[in-house]
CSV table of C-alpha atoms in Angstrom, one decimal:
chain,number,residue,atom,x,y,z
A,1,UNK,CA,-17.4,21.7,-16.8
A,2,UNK,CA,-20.0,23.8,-15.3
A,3,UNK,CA,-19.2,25.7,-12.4
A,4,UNK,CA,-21.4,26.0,-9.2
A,5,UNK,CA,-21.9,24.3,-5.5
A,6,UNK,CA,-23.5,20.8,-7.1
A,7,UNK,CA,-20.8,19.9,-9.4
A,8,UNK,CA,-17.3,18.0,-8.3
A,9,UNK,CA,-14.7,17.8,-10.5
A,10,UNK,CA,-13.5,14.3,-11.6
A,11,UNK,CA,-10.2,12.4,-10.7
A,12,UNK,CA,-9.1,13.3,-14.3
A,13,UNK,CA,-9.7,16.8,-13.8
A,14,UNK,CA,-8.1,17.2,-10.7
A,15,UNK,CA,-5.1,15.5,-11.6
A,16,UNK,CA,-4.8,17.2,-14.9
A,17,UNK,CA,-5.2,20.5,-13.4
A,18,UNK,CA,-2.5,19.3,-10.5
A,19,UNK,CA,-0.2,18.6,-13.2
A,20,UNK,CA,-0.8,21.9,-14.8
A,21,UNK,CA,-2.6,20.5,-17.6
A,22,UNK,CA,-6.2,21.3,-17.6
A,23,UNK,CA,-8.0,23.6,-20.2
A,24,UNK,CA,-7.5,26.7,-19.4
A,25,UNK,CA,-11.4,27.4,-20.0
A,26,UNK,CA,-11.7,24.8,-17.2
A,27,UNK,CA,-9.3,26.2,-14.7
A,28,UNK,CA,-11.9,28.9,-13.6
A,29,UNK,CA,-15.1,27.3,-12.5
A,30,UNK,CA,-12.7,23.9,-10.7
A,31,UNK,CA,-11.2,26.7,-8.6
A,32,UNK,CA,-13.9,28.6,-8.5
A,33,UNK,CA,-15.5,25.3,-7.1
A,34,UNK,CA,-12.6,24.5,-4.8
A,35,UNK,CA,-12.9,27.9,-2.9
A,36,UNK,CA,-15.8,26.4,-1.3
A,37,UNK,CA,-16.0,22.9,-1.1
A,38,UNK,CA,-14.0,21.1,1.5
A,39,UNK,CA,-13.9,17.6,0.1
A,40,UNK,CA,-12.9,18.5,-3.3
A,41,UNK,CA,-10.2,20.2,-1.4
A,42,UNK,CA,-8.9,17.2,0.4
A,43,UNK,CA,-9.6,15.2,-2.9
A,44,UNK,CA,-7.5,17.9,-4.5
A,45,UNK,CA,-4.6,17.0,-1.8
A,46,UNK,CA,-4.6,13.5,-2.1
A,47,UNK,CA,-4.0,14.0,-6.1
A,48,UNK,CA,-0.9,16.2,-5.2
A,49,UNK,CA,0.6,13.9,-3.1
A,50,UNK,CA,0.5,11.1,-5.9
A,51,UNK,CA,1.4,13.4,-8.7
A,52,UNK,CA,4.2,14.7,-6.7
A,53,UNK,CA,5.1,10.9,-5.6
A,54,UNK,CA,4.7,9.8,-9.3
A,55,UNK,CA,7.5,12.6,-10.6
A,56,UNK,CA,9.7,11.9,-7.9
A,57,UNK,CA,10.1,8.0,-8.7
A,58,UNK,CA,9.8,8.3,-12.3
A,59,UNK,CA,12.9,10.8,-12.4
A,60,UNK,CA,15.1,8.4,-10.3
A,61,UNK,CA,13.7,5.4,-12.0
A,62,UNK,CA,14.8,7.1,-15.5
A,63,UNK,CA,18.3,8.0,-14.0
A,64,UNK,CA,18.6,4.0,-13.0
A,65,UNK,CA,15.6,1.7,-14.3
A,66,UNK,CA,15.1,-1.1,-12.9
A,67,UNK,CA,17.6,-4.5,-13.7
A,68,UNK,CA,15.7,-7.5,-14.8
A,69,UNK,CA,16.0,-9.3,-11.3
A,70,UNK,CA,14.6,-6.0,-9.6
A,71,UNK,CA,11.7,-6.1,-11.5
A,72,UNK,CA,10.6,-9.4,-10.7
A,73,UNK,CA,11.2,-9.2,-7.0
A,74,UNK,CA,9.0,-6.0,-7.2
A,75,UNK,CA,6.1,-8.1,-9.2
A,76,UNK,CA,6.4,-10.7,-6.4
A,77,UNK,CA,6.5,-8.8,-3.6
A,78,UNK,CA,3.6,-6.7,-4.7
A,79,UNK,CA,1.6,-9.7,-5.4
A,80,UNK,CA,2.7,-11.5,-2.3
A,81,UNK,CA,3.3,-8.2,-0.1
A,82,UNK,CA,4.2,-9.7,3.5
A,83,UNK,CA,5.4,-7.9,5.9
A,84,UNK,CA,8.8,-8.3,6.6
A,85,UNK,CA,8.2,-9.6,10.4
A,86,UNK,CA,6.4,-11.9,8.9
A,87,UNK,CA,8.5,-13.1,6.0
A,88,UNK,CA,11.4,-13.2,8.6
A,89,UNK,CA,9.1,-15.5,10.8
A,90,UNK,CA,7.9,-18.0,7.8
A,91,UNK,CA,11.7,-18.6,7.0
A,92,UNK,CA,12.5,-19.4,10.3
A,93,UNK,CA,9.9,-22.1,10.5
A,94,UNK,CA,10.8,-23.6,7.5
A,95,UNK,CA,14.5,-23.3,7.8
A,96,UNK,CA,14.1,-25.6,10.9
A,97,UNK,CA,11.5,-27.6,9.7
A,98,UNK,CA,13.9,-28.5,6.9
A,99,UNK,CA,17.0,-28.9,9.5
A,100,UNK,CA,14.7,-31.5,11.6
A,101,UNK,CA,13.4,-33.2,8.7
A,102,UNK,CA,15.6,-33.7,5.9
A,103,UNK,CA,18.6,-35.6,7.6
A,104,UNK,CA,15.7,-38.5,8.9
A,105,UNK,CA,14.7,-39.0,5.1
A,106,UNK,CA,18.5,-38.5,3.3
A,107,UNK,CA,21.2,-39.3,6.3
A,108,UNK,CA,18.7,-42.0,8.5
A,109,UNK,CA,22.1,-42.4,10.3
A,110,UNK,CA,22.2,-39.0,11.3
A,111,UNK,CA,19.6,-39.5,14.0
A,112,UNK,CA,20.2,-42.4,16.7
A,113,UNK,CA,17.3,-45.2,16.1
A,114,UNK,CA,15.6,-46.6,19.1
A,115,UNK,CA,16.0,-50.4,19.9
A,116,UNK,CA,13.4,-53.0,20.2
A,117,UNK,CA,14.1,-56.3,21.0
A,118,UNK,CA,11.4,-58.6,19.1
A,119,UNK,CA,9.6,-60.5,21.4
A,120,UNK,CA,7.3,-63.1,19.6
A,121,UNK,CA,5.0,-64.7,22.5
A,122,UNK,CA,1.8,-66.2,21.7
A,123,UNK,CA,-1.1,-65.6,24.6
A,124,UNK,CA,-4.6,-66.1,24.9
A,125,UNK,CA,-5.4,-62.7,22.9
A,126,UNK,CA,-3.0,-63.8,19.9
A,127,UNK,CA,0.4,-63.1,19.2
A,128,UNK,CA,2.3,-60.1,22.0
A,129,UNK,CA,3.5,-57.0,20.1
A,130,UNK,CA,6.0,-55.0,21.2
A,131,UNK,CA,6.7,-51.5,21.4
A,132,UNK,CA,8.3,-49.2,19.0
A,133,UNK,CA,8.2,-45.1,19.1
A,134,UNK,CA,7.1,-43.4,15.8
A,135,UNK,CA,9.1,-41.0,13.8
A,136,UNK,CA,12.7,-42.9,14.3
A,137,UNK,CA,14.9,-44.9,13.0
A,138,UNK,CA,14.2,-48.9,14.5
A,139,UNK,CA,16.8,-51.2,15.8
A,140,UNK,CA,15.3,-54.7,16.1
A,141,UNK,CA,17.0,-57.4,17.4
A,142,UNK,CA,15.9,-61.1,17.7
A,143,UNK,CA,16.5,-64.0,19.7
A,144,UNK,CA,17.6,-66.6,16.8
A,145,UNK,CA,17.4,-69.8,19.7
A,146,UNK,CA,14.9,-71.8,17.8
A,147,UNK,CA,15.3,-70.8,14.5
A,148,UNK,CA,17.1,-73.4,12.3
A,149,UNK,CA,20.6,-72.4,11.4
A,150,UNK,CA,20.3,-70.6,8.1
A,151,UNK,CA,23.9,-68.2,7.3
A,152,UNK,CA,20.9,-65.0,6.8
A,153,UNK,CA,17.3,-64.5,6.6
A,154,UNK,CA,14.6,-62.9,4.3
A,155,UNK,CA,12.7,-60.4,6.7
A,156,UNK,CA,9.5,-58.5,5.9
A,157,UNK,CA,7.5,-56.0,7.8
A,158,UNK,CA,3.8,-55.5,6.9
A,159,UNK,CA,1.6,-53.4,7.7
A,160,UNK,CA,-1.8,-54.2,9.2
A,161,UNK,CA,-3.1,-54.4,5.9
A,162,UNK,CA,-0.8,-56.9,4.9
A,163,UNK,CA,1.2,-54.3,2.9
A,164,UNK,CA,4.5,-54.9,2.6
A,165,UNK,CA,6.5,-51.8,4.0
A,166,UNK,CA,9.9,-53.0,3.6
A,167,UNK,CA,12.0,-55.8,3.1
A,168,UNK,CA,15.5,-56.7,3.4
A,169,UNK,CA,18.0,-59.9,4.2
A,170,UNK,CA,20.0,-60.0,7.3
A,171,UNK,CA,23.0,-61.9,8.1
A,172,UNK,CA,22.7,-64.4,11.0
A,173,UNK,CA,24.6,-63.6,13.8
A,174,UNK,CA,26.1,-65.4,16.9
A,175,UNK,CA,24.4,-64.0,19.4
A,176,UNK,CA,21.1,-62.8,18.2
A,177,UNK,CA,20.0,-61.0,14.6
A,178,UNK,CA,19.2,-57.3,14.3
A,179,UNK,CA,18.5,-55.0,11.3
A,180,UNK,CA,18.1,-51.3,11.0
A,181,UNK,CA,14.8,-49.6,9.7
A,182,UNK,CA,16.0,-46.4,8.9
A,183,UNK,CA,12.8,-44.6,7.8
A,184,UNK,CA,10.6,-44.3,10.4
A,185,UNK,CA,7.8,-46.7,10.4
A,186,UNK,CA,4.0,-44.1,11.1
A,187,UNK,CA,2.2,-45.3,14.2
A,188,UNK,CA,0.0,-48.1,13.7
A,189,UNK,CA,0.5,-51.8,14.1
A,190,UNK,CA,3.2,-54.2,12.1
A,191,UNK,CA,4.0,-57.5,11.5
A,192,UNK,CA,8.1,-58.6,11.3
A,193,UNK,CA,8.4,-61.9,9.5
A,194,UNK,CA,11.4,-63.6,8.7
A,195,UNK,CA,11.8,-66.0,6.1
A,196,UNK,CA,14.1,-68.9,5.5
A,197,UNK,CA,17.1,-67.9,2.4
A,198,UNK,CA,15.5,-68.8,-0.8
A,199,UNK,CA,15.0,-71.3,-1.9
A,200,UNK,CA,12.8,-73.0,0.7
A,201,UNK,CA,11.5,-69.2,1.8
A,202,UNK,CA,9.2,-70.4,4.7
A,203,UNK,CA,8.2,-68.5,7.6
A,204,UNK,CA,10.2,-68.6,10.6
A,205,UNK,CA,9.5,-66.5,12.5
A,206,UNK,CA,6.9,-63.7,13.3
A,207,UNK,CA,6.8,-60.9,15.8
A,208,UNK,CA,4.0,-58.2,16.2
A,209,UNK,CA,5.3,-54.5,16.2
A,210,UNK,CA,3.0,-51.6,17.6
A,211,UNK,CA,4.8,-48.4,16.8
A,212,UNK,CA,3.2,-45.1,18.8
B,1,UNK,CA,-0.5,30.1,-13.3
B,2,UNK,CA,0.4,26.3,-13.1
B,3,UNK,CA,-0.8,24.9,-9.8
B,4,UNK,CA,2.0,24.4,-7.2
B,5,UNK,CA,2.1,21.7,-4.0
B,6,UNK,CA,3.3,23.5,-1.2
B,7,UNK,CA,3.9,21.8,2.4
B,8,UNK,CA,0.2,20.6,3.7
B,9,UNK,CA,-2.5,22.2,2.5
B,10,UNK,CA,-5.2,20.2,4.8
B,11,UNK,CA,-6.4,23.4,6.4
B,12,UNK,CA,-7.3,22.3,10.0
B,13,UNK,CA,-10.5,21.9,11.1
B,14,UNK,CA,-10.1,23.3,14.6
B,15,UNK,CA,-11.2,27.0,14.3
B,16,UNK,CA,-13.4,26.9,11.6
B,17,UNK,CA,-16.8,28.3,12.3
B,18,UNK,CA,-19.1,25.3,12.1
B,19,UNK,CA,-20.5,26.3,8.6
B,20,UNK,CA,-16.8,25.2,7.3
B,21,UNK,CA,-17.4,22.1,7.9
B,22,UNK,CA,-19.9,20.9,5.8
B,23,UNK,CA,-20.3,19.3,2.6
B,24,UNK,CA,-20.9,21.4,-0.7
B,25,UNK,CA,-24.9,20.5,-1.0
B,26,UNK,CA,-25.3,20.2,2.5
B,27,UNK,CA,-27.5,23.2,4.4
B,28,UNK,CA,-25.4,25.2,6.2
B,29,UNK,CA,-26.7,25.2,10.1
B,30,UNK,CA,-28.7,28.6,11.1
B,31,UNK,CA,-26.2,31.1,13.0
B,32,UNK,CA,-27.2,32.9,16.5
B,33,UNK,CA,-29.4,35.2,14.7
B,34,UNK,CA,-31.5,32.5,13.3
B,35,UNK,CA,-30.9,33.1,9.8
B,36,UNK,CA,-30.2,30.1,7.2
B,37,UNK,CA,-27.8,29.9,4.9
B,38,UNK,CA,-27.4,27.1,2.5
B,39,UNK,CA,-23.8,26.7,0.6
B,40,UNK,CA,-24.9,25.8,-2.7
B,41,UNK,CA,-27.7,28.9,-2.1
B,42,UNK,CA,-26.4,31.8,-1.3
B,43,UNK,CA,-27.9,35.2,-2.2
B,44,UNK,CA,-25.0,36.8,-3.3
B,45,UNK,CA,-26.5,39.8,-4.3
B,46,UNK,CA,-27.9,39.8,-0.7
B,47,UNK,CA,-24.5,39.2,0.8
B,48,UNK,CA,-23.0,41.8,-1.6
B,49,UNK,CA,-25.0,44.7,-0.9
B,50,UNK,CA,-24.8,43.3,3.4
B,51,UNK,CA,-20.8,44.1,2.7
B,52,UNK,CA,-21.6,46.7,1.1
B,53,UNK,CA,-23.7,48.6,3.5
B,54,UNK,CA,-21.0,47.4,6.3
B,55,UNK,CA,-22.9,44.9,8.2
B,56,UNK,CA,-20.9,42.4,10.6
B,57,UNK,CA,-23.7,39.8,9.4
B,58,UNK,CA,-22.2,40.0,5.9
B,59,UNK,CA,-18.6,39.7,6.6
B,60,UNK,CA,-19.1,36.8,8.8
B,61,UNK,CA,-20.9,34.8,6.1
B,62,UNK,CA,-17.8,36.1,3.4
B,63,UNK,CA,-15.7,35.0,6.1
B,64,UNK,CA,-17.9,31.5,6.6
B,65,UNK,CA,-18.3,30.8,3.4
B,66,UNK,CA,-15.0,31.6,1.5
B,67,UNK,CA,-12.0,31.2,4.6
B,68,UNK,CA,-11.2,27.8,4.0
B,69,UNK,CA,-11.0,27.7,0.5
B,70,UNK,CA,-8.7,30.8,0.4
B,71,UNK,CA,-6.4,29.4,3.0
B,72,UNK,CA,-6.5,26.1,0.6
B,73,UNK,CA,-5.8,27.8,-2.2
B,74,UNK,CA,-2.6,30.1,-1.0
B,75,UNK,CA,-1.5,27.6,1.2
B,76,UNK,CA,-1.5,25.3,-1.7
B,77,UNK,CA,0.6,28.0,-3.9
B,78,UNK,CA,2.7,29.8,-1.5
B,79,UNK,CA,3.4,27.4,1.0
B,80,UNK,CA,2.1,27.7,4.8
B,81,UNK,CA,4.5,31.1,5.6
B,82,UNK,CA,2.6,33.8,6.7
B,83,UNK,CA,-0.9,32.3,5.6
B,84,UNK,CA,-2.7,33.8,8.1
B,85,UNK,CA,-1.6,37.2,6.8
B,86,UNK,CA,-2.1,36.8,3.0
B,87,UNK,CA,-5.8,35.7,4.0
B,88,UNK,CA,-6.6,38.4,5.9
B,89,UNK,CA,-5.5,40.6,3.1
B,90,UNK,CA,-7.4,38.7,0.3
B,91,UNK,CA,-10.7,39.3,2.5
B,92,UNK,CA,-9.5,42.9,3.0
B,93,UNK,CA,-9.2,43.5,-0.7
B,94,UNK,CA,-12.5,41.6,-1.4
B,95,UNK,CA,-14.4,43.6,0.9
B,96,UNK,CA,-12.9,47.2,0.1
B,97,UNK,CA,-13.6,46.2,-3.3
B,98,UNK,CA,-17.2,45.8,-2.8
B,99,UNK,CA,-17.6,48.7,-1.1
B,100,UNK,CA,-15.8,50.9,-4.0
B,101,UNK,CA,-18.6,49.1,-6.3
B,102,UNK,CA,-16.0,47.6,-8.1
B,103,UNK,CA,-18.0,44.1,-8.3
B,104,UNK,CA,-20.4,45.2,-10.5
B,105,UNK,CA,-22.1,41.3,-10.9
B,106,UNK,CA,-22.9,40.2,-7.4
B,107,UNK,CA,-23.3,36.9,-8.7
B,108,UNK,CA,-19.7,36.5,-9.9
B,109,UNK,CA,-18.7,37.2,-6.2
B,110,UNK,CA,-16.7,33.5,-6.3
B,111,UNK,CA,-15.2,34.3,-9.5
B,112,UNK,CA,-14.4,37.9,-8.3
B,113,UNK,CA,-12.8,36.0,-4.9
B,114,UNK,CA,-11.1,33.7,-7.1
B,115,UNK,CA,-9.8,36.8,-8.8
B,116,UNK,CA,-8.2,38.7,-6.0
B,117,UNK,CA,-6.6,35.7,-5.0
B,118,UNK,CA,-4.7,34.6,-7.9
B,119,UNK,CA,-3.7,38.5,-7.9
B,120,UNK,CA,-2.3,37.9,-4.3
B,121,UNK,CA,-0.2,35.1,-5.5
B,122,UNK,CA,1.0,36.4,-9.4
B,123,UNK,CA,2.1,39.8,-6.6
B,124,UNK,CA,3.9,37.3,-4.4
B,125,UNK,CA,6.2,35.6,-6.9
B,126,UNK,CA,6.6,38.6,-8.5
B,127,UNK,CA,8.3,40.2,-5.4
B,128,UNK,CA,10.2,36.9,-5.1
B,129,UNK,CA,11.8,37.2,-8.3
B,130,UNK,CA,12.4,40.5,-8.1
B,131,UNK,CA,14.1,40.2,-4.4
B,132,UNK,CA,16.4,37.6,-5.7
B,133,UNK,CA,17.2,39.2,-9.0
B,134,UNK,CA,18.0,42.5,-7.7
B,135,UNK,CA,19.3,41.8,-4.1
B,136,UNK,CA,22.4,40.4,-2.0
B,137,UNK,CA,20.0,39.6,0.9
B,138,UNK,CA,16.4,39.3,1.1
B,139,UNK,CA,14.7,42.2,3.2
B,140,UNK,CA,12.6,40.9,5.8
B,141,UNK,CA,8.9,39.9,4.9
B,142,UNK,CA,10.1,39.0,1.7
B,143,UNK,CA,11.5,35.3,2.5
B,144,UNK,CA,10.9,32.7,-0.5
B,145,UNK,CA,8.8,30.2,0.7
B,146,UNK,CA,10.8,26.8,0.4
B,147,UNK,CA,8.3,24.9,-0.2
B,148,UNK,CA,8.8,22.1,2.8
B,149,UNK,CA,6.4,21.0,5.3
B,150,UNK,CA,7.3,19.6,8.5
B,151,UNK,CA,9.4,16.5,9.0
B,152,UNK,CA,6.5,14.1,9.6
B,153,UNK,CA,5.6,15.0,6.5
B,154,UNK,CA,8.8,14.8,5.0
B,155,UNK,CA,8.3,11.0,6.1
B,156,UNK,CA,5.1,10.8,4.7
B,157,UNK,CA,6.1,11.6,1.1
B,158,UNK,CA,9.5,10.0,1.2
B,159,UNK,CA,7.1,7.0,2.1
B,160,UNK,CA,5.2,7.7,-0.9
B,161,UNK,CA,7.9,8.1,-3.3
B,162,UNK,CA,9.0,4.4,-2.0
B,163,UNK,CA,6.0,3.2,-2.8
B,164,UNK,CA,5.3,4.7,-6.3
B,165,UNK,CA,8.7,3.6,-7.0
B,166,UNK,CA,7.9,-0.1,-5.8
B,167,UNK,CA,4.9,0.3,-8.0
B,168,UNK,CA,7.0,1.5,-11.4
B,169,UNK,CA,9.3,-1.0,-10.9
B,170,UNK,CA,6.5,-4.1,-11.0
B,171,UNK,CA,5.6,-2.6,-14.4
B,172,UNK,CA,6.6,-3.3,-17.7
B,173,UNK,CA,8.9,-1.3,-19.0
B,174,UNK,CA,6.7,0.8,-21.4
B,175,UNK,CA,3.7,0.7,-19.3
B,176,UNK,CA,6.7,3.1,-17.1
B,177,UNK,CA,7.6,4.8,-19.9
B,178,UNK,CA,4.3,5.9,-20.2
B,179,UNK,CA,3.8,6.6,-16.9
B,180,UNK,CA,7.0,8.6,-17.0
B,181,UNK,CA,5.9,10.5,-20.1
B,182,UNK,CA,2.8,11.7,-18.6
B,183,UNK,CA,4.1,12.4,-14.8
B,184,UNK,CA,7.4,13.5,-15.2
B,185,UNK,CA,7.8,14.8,-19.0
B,186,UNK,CA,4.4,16.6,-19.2
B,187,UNK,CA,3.2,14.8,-22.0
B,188,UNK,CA,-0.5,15.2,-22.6
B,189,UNK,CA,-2.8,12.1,-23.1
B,190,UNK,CA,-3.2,12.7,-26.9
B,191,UNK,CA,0.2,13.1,-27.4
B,192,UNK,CA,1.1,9.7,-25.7
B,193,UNK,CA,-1.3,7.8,-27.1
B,194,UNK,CA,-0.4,8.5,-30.5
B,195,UNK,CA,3.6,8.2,-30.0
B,196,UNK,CA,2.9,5.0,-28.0
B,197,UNK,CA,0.0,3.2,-30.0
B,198,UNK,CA,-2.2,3.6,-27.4
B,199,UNK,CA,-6.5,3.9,-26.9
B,200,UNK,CA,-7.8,6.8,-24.5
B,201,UNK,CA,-9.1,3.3,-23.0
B,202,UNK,CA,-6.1,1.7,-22.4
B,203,UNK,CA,-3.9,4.7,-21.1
B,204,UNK,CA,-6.9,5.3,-18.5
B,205,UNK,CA,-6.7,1.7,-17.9
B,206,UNK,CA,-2.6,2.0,-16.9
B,207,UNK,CA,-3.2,4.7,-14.9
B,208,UNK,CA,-5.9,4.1,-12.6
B,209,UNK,CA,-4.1,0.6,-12.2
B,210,UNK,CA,-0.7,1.7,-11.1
B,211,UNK,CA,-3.0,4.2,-8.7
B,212,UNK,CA,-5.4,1.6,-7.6
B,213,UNK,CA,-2.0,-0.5,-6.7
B,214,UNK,CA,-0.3,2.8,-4.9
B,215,UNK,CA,-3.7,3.4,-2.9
B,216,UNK,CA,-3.4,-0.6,-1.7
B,217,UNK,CA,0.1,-0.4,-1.0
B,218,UNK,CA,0.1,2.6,1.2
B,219,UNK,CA,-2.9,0.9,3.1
B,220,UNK,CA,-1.1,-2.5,3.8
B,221,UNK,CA,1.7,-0.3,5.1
B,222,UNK,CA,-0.7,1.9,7.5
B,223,UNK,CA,-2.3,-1.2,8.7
B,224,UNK,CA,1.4,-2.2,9.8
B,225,UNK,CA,1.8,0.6,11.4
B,226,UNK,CA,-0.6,1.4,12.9
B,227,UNK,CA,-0.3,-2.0,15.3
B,228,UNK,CA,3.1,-1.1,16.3
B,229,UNK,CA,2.5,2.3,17.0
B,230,UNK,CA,-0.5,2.3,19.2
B,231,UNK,CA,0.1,-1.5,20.7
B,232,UNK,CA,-3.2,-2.7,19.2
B,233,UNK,CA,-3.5,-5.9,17.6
């Protein structure tokens, strides 16, 4: 280690002469150096400060090392360092995200579906749809004047590919069918067919079903 | 003498003559009488024999040259108490020596510095000890320096500590125990790389990654600071 104004000791030398362990040939010419230059000074600081830092925690983490469960949150939260704010924040969101969304897709019950009555008029532009909101439950009902006296029905709603998006068979009732879709249908438009109990299984009845 | 930490030893800027604030290779500006000095080339025989003959030119340039450095150095040993006074009397000694002819190498003037002031400090402890061996109460002047700084930096290093700590405890357990070894216990690198079955490689490898990881941490916690304090976003 030579001593003079164009020389700066390393990060090694600084730190083993902060911790006291630097040859004792070498000791001379890095404070010898020091005396006069500022930024080895400050360099010389900064190394204090984390040798200092580095005793401190390793004496309290050899008094009580770290349990197993410590040690990963410590790996995580390094490697995922949040602040806390934010952390705080991000669990908000997705506690209520979770609160909104789970009970539609487990308990469909829990949230009140809308009713449409099926309408199924046949006009100059084709067959009428009617209106449905997106994102909840569906009560449809149907007018059953018309449709030969079967004890249920088969009913179908497809998509406007033709994709079948659920099925299910429906008692007839006195005064008008209805049936409960209880996962919402996405916007777009549907067709609701009913069917005749096997084994004739012709269509009835269709009604177009625009849900937005 | 091992090397002590002491409170701050940033030595502040304000005050310095200009020629303090420069870097080691860099030319030192000229001064009102017109004459350049350059840090790394200094005549030292030429500012010797200026203290010697009692010029105010020369003990402004020992002064410029060599103030920061010995306030860095006591401050750094004895703590910030009285600092003001110990460097004074390190320049006073260094210049009475020079005139006595006791530097007889005017090129080993750093070295002769250097000297005086490890002398100041090896007579400091010494009356320390002696005070508290010998004595009920210290006599005035004679206070031990405690060592702590002021309570923002108290903050600061308690910060610190919380993150090296957060930085051991992500380790494995014997990349610690190295750690611990080395920081705490005062092992040297030899010695732990032969009880641990390590290369010089790999132990400078664990060590500049638990410091690269303290230097990141302590930056992601600035940066959060630093919004709430000063309401910038």
């Amino acid at each position: 280690m030579p001593a003079g104004f164009d020389w700066h000791p390393s990060e090694e030398d600084l730190e083993r002469y902060s911790i006291g362990k630097l040859a004792e040939e070498q000791v001379a010419s890095l404070e010898e150096h020091l005396l006069v230059c500022e930024t080895c000074q400050e360099r010389l600081s900064e190394v204090d400060a984390y040798v200092k830092a580095a005793q401190q925690a390793a004496r309290k983490l050899k008094n009580a090392p770290p349990t197993f469960w410590q040690h990963q949150w410590a790996k995580l939260s390094l490697a995922l360092w949040i602040p806390a704010p934010v952390w705080v924040a991000a669990l908000a969101v997705a506690a209520t995200v979770l609160v909104w969304t789970i009970p539609r897709w487990v308990f469909p019950g829990a949230v009140a579906p809308a009713a449409v009555m099926l309408r199924s008029i046949r006009g100059p532009a084709g067959l009428s749809t009617n209106g449905a909101p997106a994102g909840k439950p569906l009560r449809l009902h149907w007018d059953e004047t018309g449709l030969p006296a079967f004890s249920s029905y088969r009913v179908e709603i497809v998509n406007s590919s033709g994709r079948p998006v659920f099925e299910t068979t429906v008692e007839a009732g006195k005064t008008g069918s209805s049936l409960l879709v209880g996962n919402p249908l996405r916007r777009g438009r549907y067709w609701v067919r009913l069917y005749a109990p096997p084994p004739r299984a012709e269509l009835l009845r269709e009604f177009g079903l625009e849900v937005e | 003498m091992a090397p002590g930490v002491n409170g701050t030893c940033r030595v502040s800027k304000t005050g310095l003559p200009d020629a303090d604030r420069r870097a080691p290779n860099e030319a030192l500006p000229a001064n009102g009488d017109g004459h350049e000095v350059a840090a790394g080339r200094t005549n030292w025989a030429e500012l010797v024999e200026k203290i010697r003959k009692g010029e105010a030119s020369g003990m402004e340039e020992l002064y410029s040259v060599f103030s920061r450095g010995v306030r860095y150095y006591l401050c750094r040993q004895l703590g910030p108490q009285e600092l003001e006074d110990r460097v004074h009397d390190t320049f006073l000694i260094v210049v009475q020596a020079i005139r006595r002819g006791e530097l007889r190498e005017p090129d080993r003037l750093m070295g002769f510095v250097r000297t005086v002031v490890r002398r100041q400090v090896a007579a400091h402890i010494d009356r320390a000890v002696q005070a508290r061996k010998g004595q009920a109460e210290l006599q005035s002047g004679m206070d031990v320096s405690d060592g702590r700084s002021n309570p923002e930096e108290d903050v600061i290093a308690r910060q610190k500590i919380e993150i090296m700590e957060k930085v051991l405890r992500s380790i494995a357990r014997r990349d610690r125990e190295i750690l611990t070894r080395f920081y705490l216990q005062g092992q040297s690198q030899e010695e732990i790389c032969l009880a641990m079955g390590l290369t010089e490689t790999q132990f400078r490898l664990l060590k500049s990654r638990a410091k690269a990881r303290f230097g990141e941490l302590g930056k992601r916690r600035l940066r959060q600071r630093l919004p709430l304090i000063f309401g910038r976003t």
